[in-house]
Amino acid sequence: MLSSWTGLVKSGERGVGVVVSLSDDGGKAPSAEALTAIVADDLKAVNGVIVERMQSPVALIPQLASHVVAAGGKRLRPMLTLASARLCGYQGRRHLSLAACVEFIHTATLLHDDVVDESSLRRGRAAANEVWGNQASVLVGDFLFSRSFELMVEDGSLSVLAILSRASSVIAEGEVMQLTTTNDAETSETAYLEVIKGKTAQLFAAACRIGAVVADRPKVEEEALETFGMNLGIAFQLIDDMLDYSAKQADLGKTIGDDFRDGKVTLPVILAFRRGDDEERKFWRRTVEKLDQGDGDLDHAIWLMNRHHALTDTVERARHYGAIARDALGIFPESPVKRALIELIDFCIRRAY
Amino acid sequence: MLSSWTGLVKSGERGVGVVVSLSDDGGKAPSAEALTAIVADDLKAVNGVIVERMQSPVALIPQLASHVVAAGGKRLRPMLTLASARLCGYQGRRHLSLAACVEFIHTATLLHDDVVDESSLRRGRAAANEVWGNQASVLVGDFLFSRSFELMVEDGSLSVLAILSRASSVIAEGEVMQLTTTNDAETSETAYLEVIKGKTAQLFAAACRIGAVVADRPKVEEEALETFGMNLGIAFQLIDDMLDYSAKQADLGKTIGDDFRDGKVTLPVILAFRRGDDEERKFWRRTVEKLDQGDGDLDHAIWLMNRHHALTDTVERARHYGAIARDALGIFPESPVKRALIELIDFCIRRAY
């Protein structure tokens, strides 16, 4: 194990103070660098597949797709496929096009999400729907989604097709469920978990599982990688949702409060609402349900969250899922790629600080 | 052959007058009834699969999906799969779930089209996006699309998966291409044909082809059914586009001029624009490109179309593709289902009168 958390100290109402001991790497913060280095060559090949296969005689398609795809992002999901295949000792080339499939599905959902959320920014650039309109974003999303299935068919594994078609359904279910929890301050933690499992964690899980499938490993390894991906994905989304209210994010010049303004009910709101008194709940109902927000409301929301340790406890929850992800990898022998995957868990959670 | 067209007589500038002789069935107009009767039991089973497989624990999904799916429509595409399988002598049950796949893909594209077109009506009812919002329509479309691939994976045929994933990409390409031709009066007939091949005919072709695939028939029959479906689909869309300017449609109380108001450049506009003089082209540029439309413009557009026989010639073009569709079926022995499919071609074109 590269690093471990020794504790989380709640340091007063307005701060998210945390003491972290990274015991066995001399205090170096966990990063995605080890993983990035291991999959670097493969990822380059995947990028080649992505660029090649998003081509179409209809010029608007590669134009719009490359705006999103080339904008980059972390390529976290295809990296998970690549690393999982390596962890399973896979030596072939099939994981390259399957990693591209995973990224195409992810990109398609981003395009549709931006239409659904009426976003104007994506990865720091103008969102595609702002540049080319909602119409093109919906349709190019459909194209990338279809192209992903074409690539899977070329690969020829019905198991992979089953995993990724199922994942796609569950993603859509998660997104629809999110619509129904938006503006409902009484959303339960269970319902929230179902939403983030669907909209985020399912694709992490599928991306990892297909690494074992191409390597033709036994079911127990497929399931271990699925569990790893699912729990990593949950932890990742929990931290994402916490960061939307984080002073650190604000310090970095990133916008905060997007979810608040949209009335999205994420775990920090759920915990603050449930732990609050009647007056506080009135505040949440006004701001998050009725979207009746004024100056200072976001600050007050964050103040309430800190008062009830809603942000620190969101990180605690993430650590719980991170621990499950880590244990899921227990059946695999030690290796650089295994260490890199475990460091990735820590890195995903470490983003909170 | 149940019926045949003996000629098309242009009867003055404002009418789409046609003399039709239905020589060998006593003048009975061609209909879809024979086909409907042949596939009736199968279609009932398909409807069962559709209702069963659009279920989800997320209640909004079956609610919205059933609004569109249950609204019915003609179920033309799944009927093509059922009839093609029968034409190939197929006796099993696989065609039922594959016909449901075809309808799911069609429904997903309808949901996304209504968002893209900002439609308020679909099949005479409020469009789903009007009732539940664009967000839900986009996401439930994604769900049905994914569910369709799940069903194909359960069926287990990589050939079917290849045909329908390819068709889905081409549909998206056709729809994106349509975006780029909208408001461009100089769109060529070739570009228009590519659009309607993609957005409509490709799914007709795929629906027919998989009938031969489940029946495990030789490639030549697969290709014959694909050609039949493709050309039937082109003819179908040509007539649809012509009907948007048709006095008959207006007489039936249906709205006309939707494409005109949206600035969609369909064959009637293309022919009238190309055959018109400078003054007329100015009219088309103002109304269709700039969407600067006033009272009487739609009437004038129809008057110009009739002046240049743009509507009758759109029907002529449809008859050409209908003839190719008919000949494609030549390699199959005579049978009630073959006769019903040929009558379907005539019926699709007959809608024009």
PDB file of N, CA and C in Angstrom, chain A residues 102-183:
ATOM      1  N   VAL A 102     -15.236   2.617 -24.410  1.00  0.00           N
ATOM      2  CA  VAL A 102     -15.597   3.187 -23.110  1.00  0.00           C
ATOM      3  C   VAL A 102     -15.561   4.715 -23.181  1.00  0.00           C
ATOM      4  N   GLU A 103     -14.535   5.263 -23.806  1.00  0.00           N
ATOM      5  CA  GLU A 103     -14.436   6.720 -23.911  1.00  0.00           C
ATOM      6  C   GLU A 103     -15.541   7.299 -24.804  1.00  0.00           C
ATOM      7  N   PHE A 104     -15.903   6.569 -25.871  1.00  0.00           N
ATOM      8  CA  PHE A 104     -17.000   7.037 -26.728  1.00  0.00           C
ATOM      9  C   PHE A 104     -18.312   7.095 -25.943  1.00  0.00           C
ATOM     10  N   ILE A 105     -18.575   6.063 -25.159  1.00  0.00           N
ATOM     11  CA  ILE A 105     -19.810   6.066 -24.358  1.00  0.00           C
ATOM     12  C   ILE A 105     -19.777   7.242 -23.383  1.00  0.00           C
ATOM     13  N   HIS A 106     -18.618   7.431 -22.753  1.00  0.00           N
ATOM     14  CA  HIS A 106     -18.484   8.541 -21.803  1.00  0.00           C
ATOM     15  C   HIS A 106     -18.709   9.886 -22.508  1.00  0.00           C
ATOM     16  N   THR A 107     -18.108  10.053 -23.672  1.00  0.00           N
ATOM     17  CA  THR A 107     -18.247  11.309 -24.410  1.00  0.00           C
ATOM     18  C   THR A 107     -19.693  11.546 -24.832  1.00  0.00           C
ATOM     19  N   ALA A 108     -20.356  10.473 -25.265  1.00  0.00           N
ATOM     20  CA  ALA A 108     -21.769  10.601 -25.652  1.00  0.00           C
ATOM     21  C   ALA A 108     -22.599  11.070 -24.459  1.00  0.00           C
ATOM     22  N   THR A 109     -22.325  10.505 -23.279  1.00  0.00           N
ATOM     23  CA  THR A 109     -23.111  10.926 -22.114  1.00  0.00           C
ATOM     24  C   THR A 109     -22.770  12.368 -21.725  1.00  0.00           C
ATOM     25  N   LEU A 110     -21.509  12.772 -21.887  1.00  0.00           N
ATOM     26  CA  LEU A 110     -21.159  14.179 -21.615  1.00  0.00           C
ATOM     27  C   LEU A 110     -21.945  15.118 -22.527  1.00  0.00           C
ATOM     28  N   LEU A 111     -21.993  14.782 -23.814  1.00  0.00           N
ATOM     29  CA  LEU A 111     -22.706  15.637 -24.767  1.00  0.00           C
ATOM     30  C   LEU A 111     -24.179  15.750 -24.383  1.00  0.00           C
ATOM     31  N   HIS A 112     -24.765  14.609 -24.022  1.00  0.00           N
ATOM     32  CA  HIS A 112     -26.187  14.640 -23.657  1.00  0.00           C
ATOM     33  C   HIS A 112     -26.396  15.325 -22.306  1.00  0.00           C
ATOM     34  N   ASP A 113     -25.472  15.109 -21.372  1.00  0.00           N
ATOM     35  CA  ASP A 113     -25.565  15.784 -20.072  1.00  0.00           C
ATOM     36  C   ASP A 113     -25.556  17.291 -20.224  1.00  0.00           C
ATOM     37  N   ASP A 114     -24.694  17.779 -21.095  1.00  0.00           N
ATOM     38  CA  ASP A 114     -24.584  19.227 -21.254  1.00  0.00           C
ATOM     39  C   ASP A 114     -25.875  19.808 -21.811  1.00  0.00           C
ATOM     40  N   VAL A 115     -26.555  19.022 -22.668  1.00  0.00           N
ATOM     41  CA  VAL A 115     -27.855  19.474 -23.168  1.00  0.00           C
ATOM     42  C   VAL A 115     -28.866  19.447 -22.023  1.00  0.00           C
ATOM     43  N   VAL A 116     -28.840  18.340 -21.259  1.00  0.00           N
ATOM     44  CA  VAL A 116     -29.792  18.173 -20.156  1.00  0.00           C
ATOM     45  C   VAL A 116     -29.579  19.263 -19.102  1.00  0.00           C
ATOM     46  N   ASP A 117     -28.320  19.545 -18.793  1.00  0.00           N
ATOM     47  CA  ASP A 117     -28.007  20.537 -17.751  1.00  0.00           C
ATOM     48  C   ASP A 117     -27.961  21.968 -18.273  1.00  0.00           C
ATOM     49  N   GLU A 118     -28.118  22.130 -19.579  1.00  0.00           N
ATOM     50  CA  GLU A 118     -27.964  23.451 -20.194  1.00  0.00           C
ATOM     51  C   GLU A 118     -26.631  24.082 -19.800  1.00  0.00           C
ATOM     52  N   SER A 119     -25.575  23.260 -19.825  1.00  0.00           N
ATOM     53  CA  SER A 119     -24.241  23.741 -19.443  1.00  0.00           C
ATOM     54  C   SER A 119     -23.681  24.670 -20.509  1.00  0.00           C
ATOM     55  N   SER A 120     -22.878  25.606 -20.075  1.00  0.00           N
ATOM     56  CA  SER A 120     -22.204  26.453 -21.059  1.00  0.00           C
ATOM     57  C   SER A 120     -20.699  26.183 -21.083  1.00  0.00           C
ATOM     58  N   LEU A 121     -20.214  25.472 -20.072  1.00  0.00           N
ATOM     59  CA  LEU A 121     -18.790  25.133 -20.041  1.00  0.00           C
ATOM     60  C   LEU A 121     -18.596  23.636 -19.849  1.00  0.00           C
ATOM     61  N   ARG A 122     -17.529  23.104 -20.432  1.00  0.00           N
ATOM     62  CA  ARG A 122     -17.170  21.700 -20.250  1.00  0.00           C
ATOM     63  C   ARG A 122     -15.661  21.636 -20.347  1.00  0.00           C
ATOM     64  N   ARG A 123     -15.037  21.126 -19.289  1.00  0.00           N
ATOM     65  CA  ARG A 123     -13.577  21.027 -19.262  1.00  0.00           C
ATOM     66  C   ARG A 123     -12.927  22.377 -19.584  1.00  0.00           C
ATOM     67  N   GLY A 124     -13.508  23.449 -19.062  1.00  0.00           N
ATOM     68  CA  GLY A 124     -12.903  24.768 -19.194  1.00  0.00           C
ATOM     69  C   GLY A 124     -13.087  25.424 -20.551  1.00  0.00           C
ATOM     70  N   ARG A 125     -13.744  24.712 -21.496  1.00  0.00           N
ATOM     71  CA  ARG A 125     -14.009  25.314 -22.803  1.00  0.00           C
ATOM     72  C   ARG A 125     -15.513  25.467 -22.959  1.00  0.00           C
ATOM     73  N   ALA A 126     -15.913  26.217 -23.972  1.00  0.00           N
ATOM     74  CA  ALA A 126     -17.340  26.317 -24.257  1.00  0.00           C
ATOM     75  C   ALA A 126     -17.883  24.912 -24.502  1.00  0.00           C
ATOM     76  N   ALA A 127     -19.008  24.587 -23.884  1.00  0.00           N
ATOM     77  CA  ALA A 127     -19.620  23.282 -24.126  1.00  0.00           C
ATOM     78  C   ALA A 127     -20.092  23.217 -25.576  1.00  0.00           C
ATOM     79  N   ALA A 128     -20.087  21.982 -26.133  1.00  0.00           N
ATOM     80  CA  ALA A 128     -20.429  21.797 -27.547  1.00  0.00           C
ATOM     81  C   ALA A 128     -21.808  22.369 -27.869  1.00  0.00           C
ATOM     82  N   ASN A 129     -22.750  22.207 -26.933  1.00  0.00           N
ATOM     83  CA  ASN A 129     -24.101  22.711 -27.197  1.00  0.00           C
ATOM     84  C   ASN A 129     -24.130  24.235 -27.313  1.00  0.00           C
ATOM     85  N   GLU A 130     -23.174  24.907 -26.676  1.00  0.00           N
ATOM     86  CA  GLU A 130     -23.090  26.364 -26.807  1.00  0.00           C
ATOM     87  C   GLU A 130     -22.577  26.753 -28.190  1.00  0.00           C
ATOM     88  N   VAL A 131     -21.672  25.944 -28.734  1.00  0.00           N
ATOM     89  CA  VAL A 131     -21.051  26.277 -30.016  1.00  0.00           C
ATOM     90  C   VAL A 131     -21.921  25.820 -31.183  1.00  0.00           C
ATOM     91  N   TRP A 132     -22.388  24.563 -31.137  1.00  0.00           N
ATOM     92  CA  TRP A 132     -23.100  23.990 -32.287  1.00  0.00           C
ATOM     93  C   TRP A 132     -24.599  23.808 -32.044  1.00  0.00           C
ATOM     94  N   GLY A 133     -25.059  24.097 -30.827  1.00  0.00           N
ATOM     95  CA  GLY A 133     -26.489  23.933 -30.535  1.00  0.00           C
ATOM     96  C   GLY A 133     -26.808  22.582 -29.935  1.00  0.00           C
ATOM     97  N   ASN A 134     -27.920  22.541 -29.246  1.00  0.00           N
ATOM     98  CA  ASN A 134     -28.364  21.300 -28.612  1.00  0.00           C
ATOM     99  C   ASN A 134     -28.609  20.191 -29.618  1.00  0.00           C
ATOM    100  N   GLN A 135     -29.130  20.569 -30.773  1.00  0.00           N
ATOM    101  CA  GLN A 135     -29.489  19.578 -31.780  1.00  0.00           C
ATOM    102  C   GLN A 135     -28.287  18.736 -32.158  1.00  0.00           C
ATOM    103  N   ALA A 136     -27.194  19.415 -32.522  1.00  0.00           N
ATOM    104  CA  ALA A 136     -26.004  18.692 -32.944  1.00  0.00           C
ATOM    105  C   ALA A 136     -25.430  17.878 -31.784  1.00  0.00           C
ATOM    106  N   SER A 137     -25.484  18.413 -30.567  1.00  0.00           N
ATOM    107  CA  SER A 137     -24.939  17.677 -29.420  1.00  0.00           C
ATOM    108  C   SER A 137     -25.699  16.377 -29.182  1.00  0.00           C
ATOM    109  N   VAL A 138     -27.021  16.438 -29.282  1.00  0.00           N
ATOM    110  CA  VAL A 138     -27.821  15.217 -29.104  1.00  0.00           C
ATOM    111  C   VAL A 138     -27.437  14.199 -30.176  1.00  0.00           C
ATOM    112  N   LEU A 139     -27.380  14.642 -31.426  1.00  0.00           N
ATOM    113  CA  LEU A 139     -27.196  13.712 -32.534  1.00  0.00           C
ATOM    114  C   LEU A 139     -25.770  13.169 -32.604  1.00  0.00           C
ATOM    115  N   VAL A 140     -24.780  14.005 -32.325  1.00  0.00           N
ATOM    116  CA  VAL A 140     -23.401  13.509 -32.332  1.00  0.00           C
ATOM    117  C   VAL A 140     -23.191  12.562 -31.147  1.00  0.00           C
ATOM    118  N   GLY A 141     -23.860  12.838 -30.027  1.00  0.00           N
ATOM    119  CA  GLY A 141     -23.852  11.876 -28.924  1.00  0.00           C
ATOM    120  C   GLY A 141     -24.385  10.528 -29.387  1.00  0.00           C
ATOM    121  N   ASP A 142     -25.488  10.550 -30.109  1.00  0.00           N
ATOM    122  CA  ASP A 142     -26.061   9.305 -30.634  1.00  0.00           C
ATOM    123  C   ASP A 142     -25.077   8.610 -31.571  1.00  0.00           C
ATOM    124  N   PHE A 143     -24.412   9.401 -32.390  1.00  0.00           N
ATOM    125  CA  PHE A 143     -23.442   8.822 -33.321  1.00  0.00           C
ATOM    126  C   PHE A 143     -22.310   8.120 -32.560  1.00  0.00           C
ATOM    127  N   LEU A 144     -21.742   8.787 -31.572  1.00  0.00           N
ATOM    128  CA  LEU A 144     -20.607   8.206 -30.835  1.00  0.00           C
ATOM    129  C   LEU A 144     -21.041   6.938 -30.083  1.00  0.00           C
ATOM    130  N   PHE A 145     -22.245   6.997 -29.581  1.00  0.00           N
ATOM    131  CA  PHE A 145     -22.792   5.844 -28.882  1.00  0.00           C
ATOM    132  C   PHE A 145     -22.920   4.651 -29.842  1.00  0.00           C
ATOM    133  N   SER A 146     -23.455   4.915 -31.027  1.00  0.00           N
ATOM    134  CA  SER A 146     -23.618   3.852 -32.033  1.00  0.00           C
ATOM    135  C   SER A 146     -22.260   3.352 -32.499  1.00  0.00           C
ATOM    136  N   ARG A 147     -21.340   4.285 -32.703  1.00  0.00           N
ATOM    137  CA  ARG A 147     -20.012   3.924 -33.164  1.00  0.00           C
ATOM    138  C   ARG A 147     -19.326   3.031 -32.137  1.00  0.00           C
ATOM    139  N   SER A 148     -19.564   3.323 -30.865  1.00  0.00           N
ATOM    140  CA  SER A 148     -19.009   2.490 -29.803  1.00  0.00           C
ATOM    141  C   SER A 148     -19.477   1.039 -29.955  1.00  0.00           C
ATOM    142  N   PHE A 149     -20.758   0.863 -30.248  1.00  0.00           N
ATOM    143  CA  PHE A 149     -21.258  -0.505 -30.423  1.00  0.00           C
ATOM    144  C   PHE A 149     -20.705  -1.140 -31.693  1.00  0.00           C
ATOM    145  N   GLU A 150     -20.503  -0.333 -32.726  1.00  0.00           N
ATOM    146  CA  GLU A 150     -19.865  -0.883 -33.934  1.00  0.00           C
ATOM    147  C   GLU A 150     -18.470  -1.429 -33.613  1.00  0.00           C
ATOM    148  N   LEU A 151     -17.723  -0.665 -32.815  1.00  0.00           N
ATOM    149  CA  LEU A 151     -16.377  -1.106 -32.420  1.00  0.00           C
ATOM    150  C   LEU A 151     -16.433  -2.398 -31.606  1.00  0.00           C
ATOM    151  N   MET A 152     -17.398  -2.480 -30.704  1.00  0.00           N
ATOM    152  CA  MET A 152     -17.525  -3.705 -29.911  1.00  0.00           C
ATOM    153  C   MET A 152     -17.845  -4.903 -30.785  1.00  0.00           C
ATOM    154  N   VAL A 153     -18.716  -4.675 -31.784  1.00  0.00           N
ATOM    155  CA  VAL A 153     -19.079  -5.773 -32.687  1.00  0.00           C
ATOM    156  C   VAL A 153     -17.838  -6.227 -33.453  1.00  0.00           C
ATOM    157  N   GLU A 154     -17.019  -5.272 -33.890  1.00  0.00           N
ATOM    158  CA  GLU A 154     -15.774  -5.649 -34.574  1.00  0.00           C
ATOM    159  C   GLU A 154     -14.891  -6.491 -33.660  1.00  0.00           C
ATOM    160  N   ASP A 155     -14.854  -6.133 -32.382  1.00  0.00           N
ATOM    161  CA  ASP A 155     -14.078  -6.918 -31.428  1.00  0.00           C
ATOM    162  C   ASP A 155     -14.653  -8.324 -31.309  1.00  0.00           C
ATOM    163  N   GLY A 156     -15.987  -8.405 -31.309  1.00  0.00           N
ATOM    164  CA  GLY A 156     -16.633  -9.715 -31.411  1.00  0.00           C
ATOM    165  C   GLY A 156     -16.960 -10.431 -30.114  1.00  0.00           C
ATOM    166  N   SER A 157     -16.751  -9.792 -28.959  1.00  0.00           N
ATOM    167  CA  SER A 157     -17.057 -10.475 -27.704  1.00  0.00           C
ATOM    168  C   SER A 157     -18.461 -10.133 -27.221  1.00  0.00           C
ATOM    169  N   LEU A 158     -19.326 -11.158 -27.178  1.00  0.00           N
ATOM    170  CA  LEU A 158     -20.679 -10.929 -26.664  1.00  0.00           C
ATOM    171  C   LEU A 158     -20.651 -10.566 -25.185  1.00  0.00           C
ATOM    172  N   SER A 159     -19.637 -11.047 -24.454  1.00  0.00           N
ATOM    173  CA  SER A 159     -19.544 -10.692 -23.027  1.00  0.00           C
ATOM    174  C   SER A 159     -19.311  -9.197 -22.869  1.00  0.00           C
ATOM    175  N   VAL A 160     -18.391  -8.655 -23.668  1.00  0.00           N
ATOM    176  CA  VAL A 160     -18.135  -7.214 -23.605  1.00  0.00           C
ATOM    177  C   VAL A 160     -19.387  -6.442 -24.005  1.00  0.00           C
ATOM    178  N   LEU A 161     -20.038  -6.893 -25.075  1.00  0.00           N
ATOM    179  CA  LEU A 161     -21.270  -6.227 -25.511  1.00  0.00           C
ATOM    180  C   LEU A 161     -22.325  -6.247 -24.410  1.00  0.00           C
ATOM    181  N   ALA A 162     -22.418  -7.377 -23.703  1.00  0.00           N
ATOM    182  CA  ALA A 162     -23.406  -7.475 -22.619  1.00  0.00           C
ATOM    183  C   ALA A 162     -23.068  -6.487 -21.509  1.00  0.00           C
ATOM    184  N   ILE A 163     -21.795  -6.417 -21.154  1.00  0.00           N
ATOM    185  CA  ILE A 163     -21.382  -5.531 -20.048  1.00  0.00           C
ATOM    186  C   ILE A 163     -21.624  -4.067 -20.413  1.00  0.00           C
ATOM    187  N   LEU A 164     -21.244  -3.682 -21.613  1.00  0.00           N
ATOM    188  CA  LEU A 164     -21.356  -2.260 -21.950  1.00  0.00           C
ATOM    189  C   LEU A 164     -22.772  -1.840 -22.356  1.00  0.00           C
ATOM    190  N   SER A 165     -23.571  -2.767 -22.913  1.00  0.00           N
ATOM    191  CA  SER A 165     -24.962  -2.385 -23.197  1.00  0.00           C
ATOM    192  C   SER A 165     -25.734  -2.263 -21.889  1.00  0.00           C
ATOM    193  N   ARG A 166     -25.466  -3.166 -20.966  1.00  0.00           N
ATOM    194  CA  ARG A 166     -26.094  -3.075 -19.643  1.00  0.00           C
ATOM    195  C   ARG A 166     -25.669  -1.779 -18.944  1.00  0.00           C
ATOM    196  N   ALA A 167     -24.374  -1.495 -18.981  1.00  0.00           N
ATOM    197  CA  ALA A 167     -23.887  -0.268 -18.339  1.00  0.00           C
ATOM    198  C   ALA A 167     -24.589   0.954 -18.929  1.00  0.00           C
ATOM    199  N   SER A 168     -24.769   0.963 -20.242  1.00  0.00           N
ATOM    200  CA  SER A 168     -25.395   2.121 -20.885  1.00  0.00           C
ATOM    201  C   SER A 168     -26.837   2.315 -20.422  1.00  0.00           C
ATOM    202  N   SER A 169     -27.570   1.219 -20.285  1.00  0.00           N
ATOM    203  CA  SER A 169     -28.941   1.326 -19.767  1.00  0.00           C
ATOM    204  C   SER A 169     -28.937   1.892 -18.359  1.00  0.00           C
ATOM    205  N   VAL A 170     -28.029   1.372 -17.532  1.00  0.00           N
ATOM    206  CA  VAL A 170     -28.006   1.795 -16.130  1.00  0.00           C
ATOM    207  C   VAL A 170     -27.579   3.262 -16.016  1.00  0.00           C
ATOM    208  N   ILE A 171     -26.657   3.685 -16.871  1.00  0.00           N
ATOM    209  CA  ILE A 171     -26.275   5.103 -16.887  1.00  0.00           C
ATOM    210  C   ILE A 171     -27.514   5.966 -17.166  1.00  0.00           C
ATOM    211  N   ALA A 172     -28.267   5.589 -18.192  1.00  0.00           N
ATOM    212  CA  ALA A 172     -29.464   6.375 -18.537  1.00  0.00           C
ATOM    213  C   ALA A 172     -30.458   6.361 -17.376  1.00  0.00           C
ATOM    214  N   GLU A 173     -30.616   5.204 -16.736  1.00  0.00           N
ATOM    215  CA  GLU A 173     -31.518   5.133 -15.575  1.00  0.00           C
ATOM    216  C   GLU A 173     -31.042   6.080 -14.466  1.00  0.00           C
ATOM    217  N   GLY A 174     -29.744   6.073 -14.216  1.00  0.00           N
ATOM    218  CA  GLY A 174     -29.190   6.950 -13.179  1.00  0.00           C
ATOM    219  C   GLY A 174     -29.441   8.417 -13.493  1.00  0.00           C
ATOM    220  N   GLU A 175     -29.286   8.768 -14.755  1.00  0.00           N
ATOM    221  CA  GLU A 175     -29.481  10.167 -15.151  1.00  0.00           C
ATOM    222  C   GLU A 175     -30.951  10.577 -15.041  1.00  0.00           C
ATOM    223  N   VAL A 176     -31.839   9.665 -15.437  1.00  0.00           N
ATOM    224  CA  VAL A 176     -33.266   9.988 -15.308  1.00  0.00           C
ATOM    225  C   VAL A 176     -33.623  10.110 -13.830  1.00  0.00           C
ATOM    226  N   MET A 177     -33.071   9.199 -13.013  1.00  0.00           N
ATOM    227  CA  MET A 177     -33.355   9.252 -11.582  1.00  0.00           C
ATOM    228  C   MET A 177     -32.853  10.573 -10.999  1.00  0.00           C
ATOM    229  N   GLN A 178     -31.713  11.036 -11.496  1.00  0.00           N
ATOM    230  CA  GLN A 178     -31.191  12.318 -11.019  1.00  0.00           C
ATOM    231  C   GLN A 178     -32.169  13.458 -11.312  1.00  0.00           C
ATOM    232  N   LEU A 179     -32.810  13.385 -12.479  1.00  0.00           N
ATOM    233  CA  LEU A 179     -33.822  14.403 -12.802  1.00  0.00           C
ATOM    234  C   LEU A 179     -34.911  14.427 -11.747  1.00  0.00           C
ATOM    235  N   THR A 180     -35.296  13.218 -11.284  1.00  0.00           N
ATOM    236  CA  THR A 180     -36.427  13.161 -10.353  1.00  0.00           C
ATOM    237  C   THR A 180     -36.015  13.527  -8.927  1.00  0.00           C
ATOM    238  N   THR A 181     -34.706  13.509  -8.623  1.00  0.00           N
ATOM    239  CA  THR A 181     -34.279  13.915  -7.278  1.00  0.00           C
ATOM    240  C   THR A 181     -33.899  15.396  -7.240  1.00  0.00           C
ATOM    241  N   THR A 182     -33.655  15.975  -8.419  1.00  0.00           N
ATOM    242  CA  THR A 182     -33.321  17.399  -8.456  1.00  0.00           C
ATOM    243  C   THR A 182     -34.470  18.200  -7.852  1.00  0.00           C
ATOM    244  N   ASN A 183     -34.114  19.218  -7.065  1.00  0.00           N
ATOM    245  CA  ASN A 183     -35.113  20.078  -6.406  1.00  0.00           C
ATOM    246  C   ASN A 183     -35.946  19.356  -5.358  1.00  0.00           C
TER     247      ASN A 183
END
